[in-house]
JSON list of C-alpha atoms in Angstrom, two decimals:
[
{"chain": "A", "resi": 6, "resn": "MET", "atom": "CA", "xyz": [19.95, -54.51, 22.49]},
{"chain": "A", "resi": 7, "resn": "ASP", "atom": "CA", "xyz": [18.85, -55.65, 19.11]},
{"chain": "A", "resi": 8, "resn": "ALA", "atom": "CA", "xyz": [18.15, -59.25, 19.09]},
{"chain": "A", "resi": 9, "resn": "ASN", "atom": "CA", "xyz": [19.96, -59.77, 15.69]},
{"chain": "A", "resi": 10, "resn": "THR", "atom": "CA", "xyz": [23.49, -58.46, 17.21]},
{"chain": "A", "resi": 11, "resn": "ASN", "atom": "CA", "xyz": [25.94, -60.46, 19.28]},
{"chain": "A", "resi": 12, "resn": "SER", "atom": "CA", "xyz": [26.26, -59.74, 23.07]},
{"chain": "A", "resi": 13, "resn": "LEU", "atom": "CA", "xyz": [29.85, -59.70, 22.68]},
{"chain": "A", "resi": 14, "resn": "ASN", "atom": "CA", "xyz": [31.21, -56.69, 20.43]},
{"chain": "A", "resi": 15, "resn": "TRP", "atom": "CA", "xyz": [34.67, -56.33, 21.33]},
{"chain": "A", "resi": 16, "resn": "PHE", "atom": "CA", "xyz": [37.51, -57.77, 23.97]},
{"chain": "A", "resi": 17, "resn": "GLU", "atom": "CA", "xyz": [40.61, -56.85, 25.20]},
{"chain": "A", "resi": 18, "resn": "ILE", "atom": "CA", "xyz": [43.27, -59.20, 26.41]},
{"chain": "A", "resi": 19, "resn": "PRO", "atom": "CA", "xyz": [45.53, -57.55, 29.20]},
{"chain": "A", "resi": 20, "resn": "ALA", "atom": "CA", "xyz": [49.20, -57.61, 28.52]},
{"chain": "A", "resi": 21, "resn": "VAL", "atom": "CA", "xyz": [52.13, -56.72, 30.47]},
{"chain": "A", "resi": 22, "resn": "ASP", "atom": "CA", "xyz": [54.60, -57.77, 27.53]},
{"chain": "A", "resi": 23, "resn": "ILE", "atom": "CA", "xyz": [52.69, -57.79, 24.23]},
{"chain": "A", "resi": 24, "resn": "THR", "atom": "CA", "xyz": [55.46, -59.48, 21.97]},
{"chain": "A", "resi": 25, "resn": "ARG", "atom": "CA", "xyz": [55.43, -62.54, 24.49]},
{"chain": "A", "resi": 26, "resn": "ALA", "atom": "CA", "xyz": [51.76, -62.28, 24.47]},
{"chain": "A", "resi": 27, "resn": "LYS", "atom": "CA", "xyz": [51.07, -62.16, 20.79]},
{"chain": "A", "resi": 28, "resn": "LYS", "atom": "CA", "xyz": [53.61, -64.94, 20.31]},
{"chain": "A", "resi": 29, "resn": "PHE", "atom": "CA", "xyz": [51.80, -67.04, 22.75]},
{"chain": "A", "resi": 30, "resn": "TYR", "atom": "CA", "xyz": [48.39, -66.61, 21.04]},
{"chain": "A", "resi": 31, "resn": "GLN", "atom": "CA", "xyz": [49.94, -66.74, 17.50]},
{"chain": "A", "resi": 32, "resn": "THR", "atom": "CA", "xyz": [51.62, -70.25, 18.55]},
{"chain": "A", "resi": 33, "resn": "ILE", "atom": "CA", "xyz": [48.37, -71.75, 20.37]},
{"chain": "A", "resi": 34, "resn": "PHE", "atom": "CA", "xyz": [46.07, -70.58, 17.63]},
{"chain": "A", "resi": 35, "resn": "LYS", "atom": "CA", "xyz": [48.50, -70.77, 14.57]},
{"chain": "A", "resi": 36, "resn": "LEU", "atom": "CA", "xyz": [47.54, -67.58, 13.23]},
{"chain": "A", "resi": 37, "resn": "LYS", "atom": "CA", "xyz": [49.01, -63.75, 12.45]},
{"chain": "A", "resi": 38, "resn": "MET", "atom": "CA", "xyz": [47.96, -61.22, 14.63]},
{"chain": "A", "resi": 39, "resn": "GLU", "atom": "CA", "xyz": [48.54, -57.21, 13.53]},
{"chain": "A", "resi": 40, "resn": "GLU", "atom": "CA", "xyz": [50.35, -55.11, 16.14]},
{"chain": "A", "resi": 41, "resn": "VAL", "atom": "CA", "xyz": [49.69, -51.51, 16.46]},
{"chain": "A", "resi": 42, "resn": "GLU", "atom": "CA", "xyz": [50.18, -48.59, 18.78]},
{"chain": "A", "resi": 43, "resn": "MET", "atom": "CA", "xyz": [47.40, -45.93, 19.26]},
{"chain": "A", "resi": 44, "resn": "MET", "atom": "CA", "xyz": [46.32, -43.76, 22.09]},
{"chain": "A", "resi": 45, "resn": "GLY", "atom": "CA", "xyz": [49.14, -44.76, 24.19]},
{"chain": "A", "resi": 46, "resn": "MET", "atom": "CA", "xyz": [48.64, -48.69, 24.00]},
{"chain": "A", "resi": 47, "resn": "ARG", "atom": "CA", "xyz": [49.92, -51.11, 22.08]},
{"chain": "A", "resi": 48, "resn": "MET", "atom": "CA", "xyz": [47.40, -53.44, 20.52]},
{"chain": "A", "resi": 49, "resn": "ALA", "atom": "CA", "xyz": [47.52, -57.05, 18.43]},
{"chain": "A", "resi": 50, "resn": "PHE", "atom": "CA", "xyz": [44.39, -57.84, 16.82]},
{"chain": "A", "resi": 51, "resn": "PHE", "atom": "CA", "xyz": [43.17, -61.37, 16.09]},
{"chain": "A", "resi": 52, "resn": "PRO", "atom": "CA", "xyz": [42.18, -61.72, 12.35]},
{"chain": "A", "resi": 53, "resn": "TRP", "atom": "CA", "xyz": [38.98, -60.43, 11.64]},
{"chain": "A", "resi": 54, "resn": "LYS", "atom": "CA", "xyz": [36.79, -59.75, 8.44]},
{"chain": "A", "resi": 55, "resn": "ASP", "atom": "CA", "xyz": [35.42, -56.06, 8.38]},
{"chain": "A", "resi": 56, "resn": "GLY", "atom": "CA", "xyz": [31.73, -56.21, 8.28]},
{"chain": "A", "resi": 57, "resn": "SER", "atom": "CA", "xyz": [31.22, -59.75, 8.96]},
{"chain": "A", "resi": 58, "resn": "GLY", "atom": "CA", "xyz": [29.02, -58.75, 12.23]},
{"chain": "A", "resi": 59, "resn": "LYS", "atom": "CA", "xyz": [31.35, -61.04, 14.30]},
{"chain": "A", "resi": 60, "resn": "ALA", "atom": "CA", "xyz": [32.68, -60.04, 17.65]},
{"chain": "A", "resi": 61, "resn": "ASN", "atom": "CA", "xyz": [36.42, -59.55, 17.67]},
{"chain": "A", "resi": 62, "resn": "GLY", "atom": "CA", "xyz": [39.03, -58.07, 20.01]},
{"chain": "A", "resi": 63, "resn": "GLY", "atom": "CA", "xyz": [43.05, -58.34, 21.01]},
{"chain": "A", "resi": 64, "resn": "LEU", "atom": "CA", "xyz": [45.87, -58.23, 23.26]},
{"chain": "A", "resi": 65, "resn": "CYS", "atom": "CA", "xyz": [46.29, -54.78, 24.85]},
{"chain": "A", "resi": 66, "resn": "GLN", "atom": "CA", "xyz": [48.95, -53.52, 26.73]},
{"chain": "A", "resi": 67, "resn": "SER", "atom": "CA", "xyz": [48.74, -50.12, 28.76]},
{"chain": "A", "resi": 68, "resn": "LYS", "atom": "CA", "xyz": [48.64, -48.76, 32.24]},
{"chain": "A", "resi": 69, "resn": "MET", "atom": "CA", "xyz": [44.93, -49.65, 32.41]},
{"chain": "A", "resi": 70, "resn": "HIS", "atom": "CA", "xyz": [45.29, -52.94, 31.59]},
{"chain": "A", "resi": 71, "resn": "LYS", "atom": "CA", "xyz": [46.19, -55.80, 34.26]},
{"chain": "A", "resi": 72, "resn": "PRO", "atom": "CA", "xyz": [45.97, -59.38, 33.80]},
{"chain": "A", "resi": 73, "resn": "SER", "atom": "CA", "xyz": [44.45, -61.49, 36.31]},
{"chain": "A", "resi": 74, "resn": "LYS", "atom": "CA", "xyz": [44.24, -65.34, 37.58]},
{"chain": "A", "resi": 75, "resn": "THR", "atom": "CA", "xyz": [41.40, -64.89, 39.91]},
{"chain": "A", "resi": 76, "resn": "SER", "atom": "CA", "xyz": [39.06, -61.93, 39.07]},
{"chain": "A", "resi": 77, "resn": "GLY", "atom": "CA", "xyz": [37.16, -60.13, 36.47]},
{"chain": "A", "resi": 78, "resn": "PRO", "atom": "CA", "xyz": [35.36, -61.47, 33.04]},
{"chain": "A", "resi": 79, "resn": "VAL", "atom": "CA", "xyz": [36.48, -64.77, 31.49]},
{"chain": "A", "resi": 80, "resn": "ILE", "atom": "CA", "xyz": [36.56, -64.70, 28.05]},
{"chain": "A", "resi": 81, "resn": "TYR", "atom": "CA", "xyz": [35.96, -68.37, 26.10]},
{"chain": "A", "resi": 82, "resn": "LEU", "atom": "CA", "xyz": [37.94, -68.19, 22.78]},
{"chain": "A", "resi": 83, "resn": "ASN", "atom": "CA", "xyz": [36.79, -70.14, 19.93]},
{"chain": "A", "resi": 84, "resn": "ALA", "atom": "CA", "xyz": [38.32, -73.32, 19.35]},
{"chain": "A", "resi": 85, "resn": "ASN", "atom": "CA", "xyz": [36.63, -75.27, 16.89]},
{"chain": "A", "resi": 86, "resn": "PRO", "atom": "CA", "xyz": [36.11, -77.80, 15.75]},
{"chain": "A", "resi": 87, "resn": "ASP", "atom": "CA", "xyz": [37.99, -79.76, 18.78]},
{"chain": "A", "resi": 88, "resn": "LEU", "atom": "CA", "xyz": [39.60, -77.62, 21.57]},
{"chain": "A", "resi": 89, "resn": "SER", "atom": "CA", "xyz": [42.13, -80.29, 22.20]},
{"chain": "A", "resi": 90, "resn": "VAL", "atom": "CA", "xyz": [44.37, -79.53, 19.36]},
{"chain": "A", "resi": 91, "resn": "VAL", "atom": "CA", "xyz": [44.57, -75.79, 20.66]},
{"chain": "A", "resi": 92, "resn": "LEU", "atom": "CA", "xyz": [44.93, -77.17, 24.65]},
{"chain": "A", "resi": 93, "resn": "LYS", "atom": "CA", "xyz": [47.92, -79.12, 23.62]},
{"chain": "A", "resi": 94, "resn": "ARG", "atom": "CA", "xyz": [49.84, -76.38, 22.82]},
{"chain": "A", "resi": 95, "resn": "ILE", "atom": "CA", "xyz": [49.17, -74.14, 25.64]},
{"chain": "A", "resi": 96, "resn": "ASP", "atom": "CA", "xyz": [52.11, -75.32, 28.11]},
{"chain": "A", "resi": 97, "resn": "LYS", "atom": "CA", "xyz": [54.56, -75.38, 25.37]},
{"chain": "A", "resi": 98, "resn": "ALA", "atom": "CA", "xyz": [53.97, -71.89, 24.42]},
{"chain": "A", "resi": 99, "resn": "GLY", "atom": "CA", "xyz": [54.27, -70.62, 27.96]},
{"chain": "A", "resi": 100, "resn": "GLY", "atom": "CA", "xyz": [50.85, -70.81, 29.48]},
{"chain": "A", "resi": 101, "resn": "LYS", "atom": "CA", "xyz": [49.48, -73.21, 31.88]},
{"chain": "A", "resi": 102, "resn": "VAL", "atom": "CA", "xyz": [46.25, -75.36, 31.48]},
{"chain": "A", "resi": 103, "resn": "ILE", "atom": "CA", "xyz": [44.23, -75.01, 34.90]},
{"chain": "A", "resi": 104, "resn": "MET", "atom": "CA", "xyz": [41.11, -77.31, 33.77]},
{"chain": "A", "resi": 105, "resn": "PRO", "atom": "CA", "xyz": [41.18, -79.61, 31.23]},
{"chain": "A", "resi": 106, "resn": "LYS", "atom": "CA", "xyz": [38.64, -80.30, 28.28]},
{"chain": "A", "resi": 107, "resn": "THR", "atom": "CA", "xyz": [35.49, -80.64, 29.99]},
{"chain": "A", "resi": 108, "resn": "ASP", "atom": "CA", "xyz": [32.02, -81.88, 28.69]},
{"chain": "A", "resi": 109, "resn": "ILE", "atom": "CA", "xyz": [29.37, -79.20, 29.37]},
{"chain": "A", "resi": 110, "resn": "GLY", "atom": "CA", "xyz": [26.49, -81.30, 27.60]},
{"chain": "A", "resi": 111, "resn": "GLU", "atom": "CA", "xyz": [24.54, -79.95, 24.58]},
{"chain": "A", "resi": 112, "resn": "ASN", "atom": "CA", "xyz": [26.87, -76.77, 24.62]},
{"chain": "A", "resi": 113, "resn": "GLY", "atom": "CA", "xyz": [30.11, -78.51, 23.66]},
{"chain": "A", "resi": 114, "resn": "PHE", "atom": "CA", "xyz": [33.61, -78.58, 25.56]},
{"chain": "A", "resi": 115, "resn": "MET", "atom": "CA", "xyz": [35.29, -75.84, 27.62]},
{"chain": "A", "resi": 116, "resn": "ALA", "atom": "CA", "xyz": [38.71, -75.60, 29.28]},
{"chain": "A", "resi": 117, "resn": "LEU", "atom": "CA", "xyz": [40.62, -72.86, 31.23]},
{"chain": "A", "resi": 118, "resn": "PHE", "atom": "CA", "xyz": [44.26, -71.59, 31.16]},
{"chain": "A", "resi": 119, "resn": "ILE", "atom": "CA", "xyz": [46.26, -68.94, 32.33]},
{"chain": "A", "resi": 120, "resn": "ASP", "atom": "CA", "xyz": [48.28, -67.31, 29.36]},
{"chain": "A", "resi": 121, "resn": "THR", "atom": "CA", "xyz": [51.76, -65.72, 29.94]},
{"chain": "A", "resi": 122, "resn": "GLU", "atom": "CA", "xyz": [50.43, -62.73, 30.86]},
{"chain": "A", "resi": 123, "resn": "GLY", "atom": "CA", "xyz": [48.66, -64.15, 34.00]},
{"chain": "A", "resi": 124, "resn": "ASN", "atom": "CA", "xyz": [45.20, -63.80, 32.35]},
{"chain": "A", "resi": 125, "resn": "ARG", "atom": "CA", "xyz": [42.87, -66.60, 33.06]},
{"chain": "A", "resi": 126, "resn": "MET", "atom": "CA", "xyz": [41.24, -67.63, 29.87]},
{"chain": "A", "resi": 127, "resn": "ALA", "atom": "CA", "xyz": [38.91, -70.13, 28.43]},
{"chain": "A", "resi": 128, "resn": "LEU", "atom": "CA", "xyz": [38.46, -72.31, 25.33]},
{"chain": "A", "resi": 129, "resn": "HIS", "atom": "CA", "xyz": [35.17, -73.54, 23.68]},
{"chain": "A", "resi": 130, "resn": "SER", "atom": "CA", "xyz": [34.21, -76.16, 21.08]},
{"chain": "A", "resi": 131, "resn": "THR", "atom": "CA", "xyz": [31.73, -78.15, 19.87]},
{"chain": "A", "resi": 132, "resn": "LYS", "atom": "CA", "xyz": [33.77, -81.48, 19.73]}
]
């Protein structure tokens, strides 16, 4: 791996109901997601800028994508500058906070939640 590249290139968050999942993430992050259908999958993409070199991803509904509350990788989504703002929206949007904002020392703060699809997800921020 080139030392000048991101260790994360792309992520897909499994969805059972892409419409519900898209609404949840748009609500908690106050953003718009573009939805497409391709290769037998329905996907909704987080906003991104082509050529930025930053990792990106989206929601994916297909036979291969299965949400999990207890296993698999944990994806930390950027909630800068303060994840408390996003965390407050999770329950109202249909998710569940399972670990409140937690100080992780010089690395900032983190929190864990279950999204509307049953995925265990994380937030990270510097404040």
